[in-house]
mmCIF file of C-alpha atoms in Angstrom:
data_model
loop_
_atom_site.group_PDB
_atom_site.id
_atom_site.type_symbol
_atom_site.label_atom_id
_atom_site.label_comp_id
_atom_site.label_asym_id
_atom_site.label_seq_id
_atom_site.Cartn_x
_atom_site.Cartn_y
_atom_site.Cartn_z
ATOM 1 C CA MET A 67 139.410 44.255 92.423
ATOM 2 C CA GLN A 68 140.000 41.783 95.132
ATOM 3 C CA PRO A 69 137.246 41.138 97.687
ATOM 4 C CA SER A 70 138.018 42.156 101.285
ATOM 5 C CA ALA A 71 139.123 39.402 103.607
ATOM 6 C CA VAL A 72 137.667 41.325 106.552
ATOM 7 C CA PRO A 73 133.926 41.204 107.064
ATOM 8 C CA GLU A 74 132.209 44.547 106.797
ATOM 9 C CA LEU A 75 131.773 46.247 110.131
ATOM 10 C CA ALA A 76 128.549 47.932 111.097
ATOM 11 C CA HIS A 77 130.181 51.221 112.157
ATOM 12 C CA THR A 78 131.803 51.804 108.747
ATOM 13 C CA HIS A 79 128.479 52.616 107.106
ATOM 14 C CA THR A 80 127.550 56.290 107.256
ATOM 15 C CA ARG A 81 124.022 57.133 108.169
ATOM 16 C CA PRO A 82 122.322 60.531 108.317
ATOM 17 C CA ILE A 83 122.799 60.688 112.101
ATOM 18 C CA HIS A 84 126.571 60.630 111.605
ATOM 19 C CA TRP A 85 126.402 63.683 109.331
ATOM 20 C CA VAL A 86 124.135 65.505 111.786
ATOM 21 C CA ALA A 87 126.548 64.795 114.665
ATOM 22 C CA THR A 88 129.551 65.966 112.613
ATOM 23 C CA ALA A 89 127.757 69.171 111.569
ATOM 24 C CA ALA A 90 126.718 69.895 115.174
ATOM 25 C CA ALA A 91 130.287 69.398 116.444
ATOM 26 C CA LEU A 92 131.711 71.643 113.732
ATOM 27 C CA ALA A 93 129.110 74.360 114.474
ATOM 28 C CA GLY A 94 130.022 74.167 118.167
ATOM 29 C CA VAL A 95 133.742 74.645 117.429
ATOM 30 C CA VAL A 96 133.033 77.654 115.177
ATOM 31 C CA ALA A 97 130.730 79.221 117.798
ATOM 32 C CA VAL A 98 133.249 78.784 120.648
ATOM 33 C CA SER A 99 136.146 80.125 118.553
ATOM 34 C CA GLY A 100 134.140 83.320 117.987
ATOM 35 C CA PHE A 101 134.277 83.995 121.727
ATOM 36 C CA LEU A 102 137.926 83.036 122.167
ATOM 37 C CA GLN A 103 139.761 85.766 120.227
ATOM 38 C CA PRO A 104 143.358 86.875 120.942
ATOM 39 C CA ASP A 105 143.999 90.308 122.494
ATOM 40 C CA ARG A 106 144.688 93.221 120.181
ATOM 41 C CA ALA A 107 148.310 93.502 119.103
ATOM 42 C CA THR A 108 150.187 96.167 121.080
ATOM 43 C CA ALA A 109 153.810 95.680 120.084
ATOM 44 C CA ALA A 110 155.790 98.699 118.887
ATOM 45 C CA GLN A 111 159.147 99.024 117.207
ATOM 46 C CA HIS A 112 161.747 101.624 118.225
ATOM 47 C CA GLY A 113 161.434 104.852 116.376
ATOM 48 C CA THR A 114 158.152 104.117 114.544
ATOM 49 C CA GLY A 115 156.033 106.542 116.535
ATOM 50 C CA ILE A 116 153.612 103.716 117.379
ATOM 51 C CA GLU A 117 153.049 103.751 121.108
ATOM 52 C CA ALA A 118 153.061 100.730 123.402
ATOM 53 C CA LYS A 119 149.965 99.711 125.370
ATOM 54 C CA GLY A 120 149.214 102.180 128.165
ATOM 55 C CA ALA A 121 151.460 104.937 126.744
ATOM 56 C CA PRO A 122 149.997 108.209 125.553
ATOM 57 C CA ALA A 123 149.177 108.305 121.844
ATOM 58 C CA ALA A 124 151.261 111.423 121.136
ATOM 59 C CA THR A 125 154.107 112.395 123.428
ATOM 60 C CA THR A 126 156.450 115.275 122.822
ATOM 61 C CA PRO A 127 160.094 114.859 123.814
ATOM 62 C CA PRO A 128 161.313 116.635 126.938
ATOM 63 C CA ASP A 129 162.508 120.193 126.333
ATOM 64 C CA PRO A 130 166.048 120.818 127.660
ATOM 65 C CA ALA A 131 165.122 124.475 128.225
ATOM 66 C CA ARG A 132 162.753 123.237 130.960
ATOM 67 C CA ALA A 133 165.384 121.223 132.864
ATOM 68 C CA ASP A 134 167.721 121.940 135.775
ATOM 69 C CA PHE A 135 171.115 120.459 134.918
ATOM 70 C CA PRO A 136 173.629 119.422 137.611
ATOM 71 C CA LEU A 137 176.129 121.955 136.275
ATOM 72 C CA ASP A 138 177.675 124.778 138.332
ATOM 73 C CA CYS A 139 178.325 127.685 135.986
ATOM 74 C CA GLY A 140 178.603 130.407 138.634
ATOM 75 C CA PRO A 141 177.446 133.707 137.116
ATOM 76 C CA ALA A 142 177.506 132.298 133.542
ATOM 77 C CA LYS A 143 174.398 130.753 132.081
ATOM 78 C CA VAL A 144 173.893 127.146 130.975
ATOM 79 C CA VAL A 145 173.866 126.650 127.188
ATOM 80 C CA VAL A 146 172.280 123.664 125.425
ATOM 81 C CA GLN A 147 174.587 123.048 122.441
ATOM 82 C CA LYS A 148 172.973 120.005 120.845
ATOM 83 C CA LYS A 149 169.990 117.754 121.454
ATOM 84 C CA VAL A 150 168.495 114.581 119.991
ATOM 85 C CA SER A 151 165.256 112.843 120.938
ATOM 86 C CA GLY A 152 163.868 109.341 120.630
ATOM 87 C CA ASP A 153 162.678 106.324 122.604
ATOM 88 C CA LEU A 154 165.875 105.086 124.263
ATOM 89 C CA ASP A 155 164.439 102.531 126.703
ATOM 90 C CA GLY A 156 161.600 101.016 124.664
ATOM 91 C CA ASP A 157 158.746 102.331 126.829
ATOM 92 C CA GLY A 158 157.020 104.129 123.948
ATOM 93 C CA ARG A 159 157.842 107.625 125.249
ATOM 94 C CA PRO A 160 160.688 109.746 123.864
ATOM 95 C CA GLU A 161 163.644 110.872 125.903
ATOM 96 C CA THR A 162 165.950 113.774 125.023
ATOM 97 C CA VAL A 163 169.745 113.660 125.128
ATOM 98 C CA ALA A 164 171.244 117.129 125.589
ATOM 99 C CA VAL A 165 174.810 118.404 125.334
ATOM 100 C CA VAL A 166 175.163 121.216 127.860
ATOM 101 C CA ARG A 167 178.023 123.507 128.894
ATOM 102 C CA CYS A 168 178.595 126.792 130.668
ATOM 103 C CA ASP A 169 178.554 129.898 128.477
ATOM 104 C CA ALA A 170 182.195 130.838 128.968
ATOM 105 C CA GLY A 171 183.565 133.821 127.094
ATOM 106 C CA SER A 172 186.639 131.987 125.812
ATOM 107 C CA GLY A 173 188.375 128.637 125.807
ATOM 108 C CA THR A 174 186.678 125.272 125.502
ATOM 109 C CA PRO A 175 184.446 124.684 128.524
ATOM 110 C CA PRO A 176 183.725 121.005 129.218
ATOM 111 C CA SER A 177 180.407 119.528 128.162
ATOM 112 C CA GLY A 178 177.916 117.415 130.030
ATOM 113 C CA VAL A 179 175.689 114.932 128.194
ATOM 114 C CA TYR A 180 172.420 114.271 129.991
ATOM 115 C CA VAL A 181 169.351 112.110 129.338
ATOM 116 C CA LEU A 182 166.062 113.850 130.089
ATOM 117 C CA THR A 183 162.576 112.512 130.620
ATOM 118 C CA ALA A 184 159.270 114.178 131.398
ATOM 119 C CA SER A 185 155.808 113.027 132.345
ATOM 120 C CA GLY A 186 152.965 115.122 131.023
ATOM 121 C CA ALA A 187 153.408 118.888 131.260
ATOM 122 C CA SER A 188 155.883 118.592 134.111
ATOM 123 C CA LYS A 189 159.385 119.977 133.993
ATOM 124 C CA ALA A 190 161.998 117.847 132.218
ATOM 125 C CA ARG A 191 164.302 116.039 134.611
ATOM 126 C CA VAL A 192 167.761 114.538 134.294
ATOM 127 C CA VAL A 193 167.663 110.745 134.661
ATOM 128 C CA ALA A 194 171.197 109.871 133.519
ATOM 129 C CA THR A 195 174.584 111.495 132.943
ATOM 130 C CA LEU A 196 176.427 110.061 129.947
ATOM 131 C CA VAL A 197 179.362 112.496 130.071
ATOM 132 C CA ASP A 198 180.221 114.373 133.259
ATOM 133 C CA PRO A 199 181.771 117.849 132.847
ATOM 134 C CA LYS A 200 184.362 116.815 135.457
ATOM 135 C CA ASP A 201 185.850 114.511 132.777
ATOM 136 C CA ARG A 202 186.951 117.646 130.818
ATOM 137 C CA LEU A 203 185.437 116.430 127.532
ATOM 138 C CA SER A 204 183.794 118.465 124.790
ATOM 139 C CA VAL A 205 181.202 117.003 122.449
ATOM 140 C CA LYS A 206 181.843 117.596 118.752
ATOM 141 C CA ASP A 207 178.972 115.520 117.289
ATOM 142 C CA LEU A 208 175.861 113.886 118.765
ATOM 143 C CA ALA A 209 173.462 111.480 117.044
ATOM 144 C CA LEU A 210 170.703 108.987 117.824
ATOM 145 C CA ARG A 211 169.921 105.942 115.711
ATOM 146 C CA ASP A 212 168.049 102.747 116.625
ATOM 147 C CA ALA A 213 167.977 103.699 120.341
ATOM 148 C CA THR A 214 171.773 104.138 120.378
ATOM 149 C CA VAL A 215 173.293 107.503 121.287
ATOM 150 C CA THR A 216 176.639 108.231 119.619
ATOM 151 C CA ALA A 217 179.019 111.116 120.220
ATOM 152 C CA ASN A 218 182.408 112.319 119.088
ATOM 153 C CA LEU A 219 184.304 113.473 122.176
ATOM 154 C CA LEU A 220 187.313 115.763 122.364
ATOM 155 C CA GLY A 221 189.551 115.531 125.427
ATOM 156 C CA TYR A 222 193.037 115.871 126.826
ATOM 157 C CA SER A 223 195.892 113.415 127.117
ATOM 158 C CA SER A 224 197.132 115.030 130.354
ATOM 159 C CA PRO A 225 196.253 117.886 132.725
ATOM 160 C CA ASP A 226 199.144 119.862 131.191
ATOM 161 C CA VAL A 227 197.315 120.272 127.850
ATOM 162 C CA PRO A 228 195.681 123.737 127.741
ATOM 163 C CA SER A 229 191.879 123.723 127.755
ATOM 164 C CA CYS A 230 191.837 125.650 124.477
ATOM 165 C CA CYS A 231 193.423 122.799 122.573
ATOM 166 C CA PRO A 232 192.027 119.279 123.128
ATOM 167 C CA ASP A 233 194.443 116.641 121.780
ATOM 168 C CA VAL A 234 192.360 113.438 122.052
ATOM 169 C CA ASP A 235 189.482 112.562 119.705
ATOM 170 C CA GLU A 236 187.294 109.533 120.524
ATOM 171 C CA ASP A 237 183.927 108.101 119.560
ATOM 172 C CA ALA A 238 181.548 106.650 122.138
ATOM 173 C CA SER A 239 178.066 105.150 122.115
ATOM 174 C CA TRP A 240 175.471 104.359 124.777
ATOM 175 C CA GLN A 241 172.554 101.915 124.818
ATOM 176 C CA TRP A 242 169.921 101.176 127.448
ATOM 177 C CA LYS A 243 170.586 97.651 128.749
ATOM 178 C CA ASN A 244 169.310 96.013 131.945
ATOM 179 C CA GLY A 245 168.107 99.280 133.467
ATOM 180 C CA ALA A 246 171.165 101.465 132.756
ATOM 181 C CA PHE A 247 172.985 103.190 129.921
ATOM 182 C CA VAL A 248 175.998 101.116 128.912
ATOM 183 C CA ARG A 249 178.888 102.860 127.169
ATOM 184 C CA SER A 250 180.967 101.321 124.433
ATOM 185 C CA THR A 251 183.817 102.806 122.434
ATOM 186 C CA PRO A 252 183.454 101.822 118.774
ATOM 187 C CA SER A 253 187.021 102.782 117.865
ATOM 188 C CA ALA A 254 190.202 103.547 119.776
ATOM 189 C CA ALA A 255 190.920 107.120 120.854
ATOM 190 C CA ARG A 256 192.916 109.119 118.322
ATOM 191 C CA SER A 257 195.399 111.881 119.049
ATOM 192 C CA MET A 258 194.795 115.048 117.119
#
């Protein structure tokens, strides 16, 4: 081993006071870190049933039977044909999507597709219209997956097509984006 060319420095020798100072500093860091803990995790994924911070622990979806739909059926009653429920906007509370039409004796009455919400035991209320009955569309299928509503819609290529016999078949989907439901059409409309 070769001797050092640099003279030994006084501060390179450890003494008991150095170990005491190191131990005291380490104890201080451990003590302070015990008081500085992160907040509890509150994140929730869509569809897991785990509620976000501030949301009720167990929330039932809005019941379409307890809603007033913007549908004029005259003397006929309003019929809820299909419904799906889930958290569509990521707030930890479920919404319900309902397919509604008038109970007509014959023909194919147009459907409305509405998004419902409710707070507590209050009546369900319509917060969005995905399909307006004025568009003369009927809903064949309705589904909800990963906060996306999908539907198979039957419609008419012209006003001359009788309402008994829709001749257009199209798929559509809706997602909550930037404060509104945005519609997309996964595939082109097909004639039947």
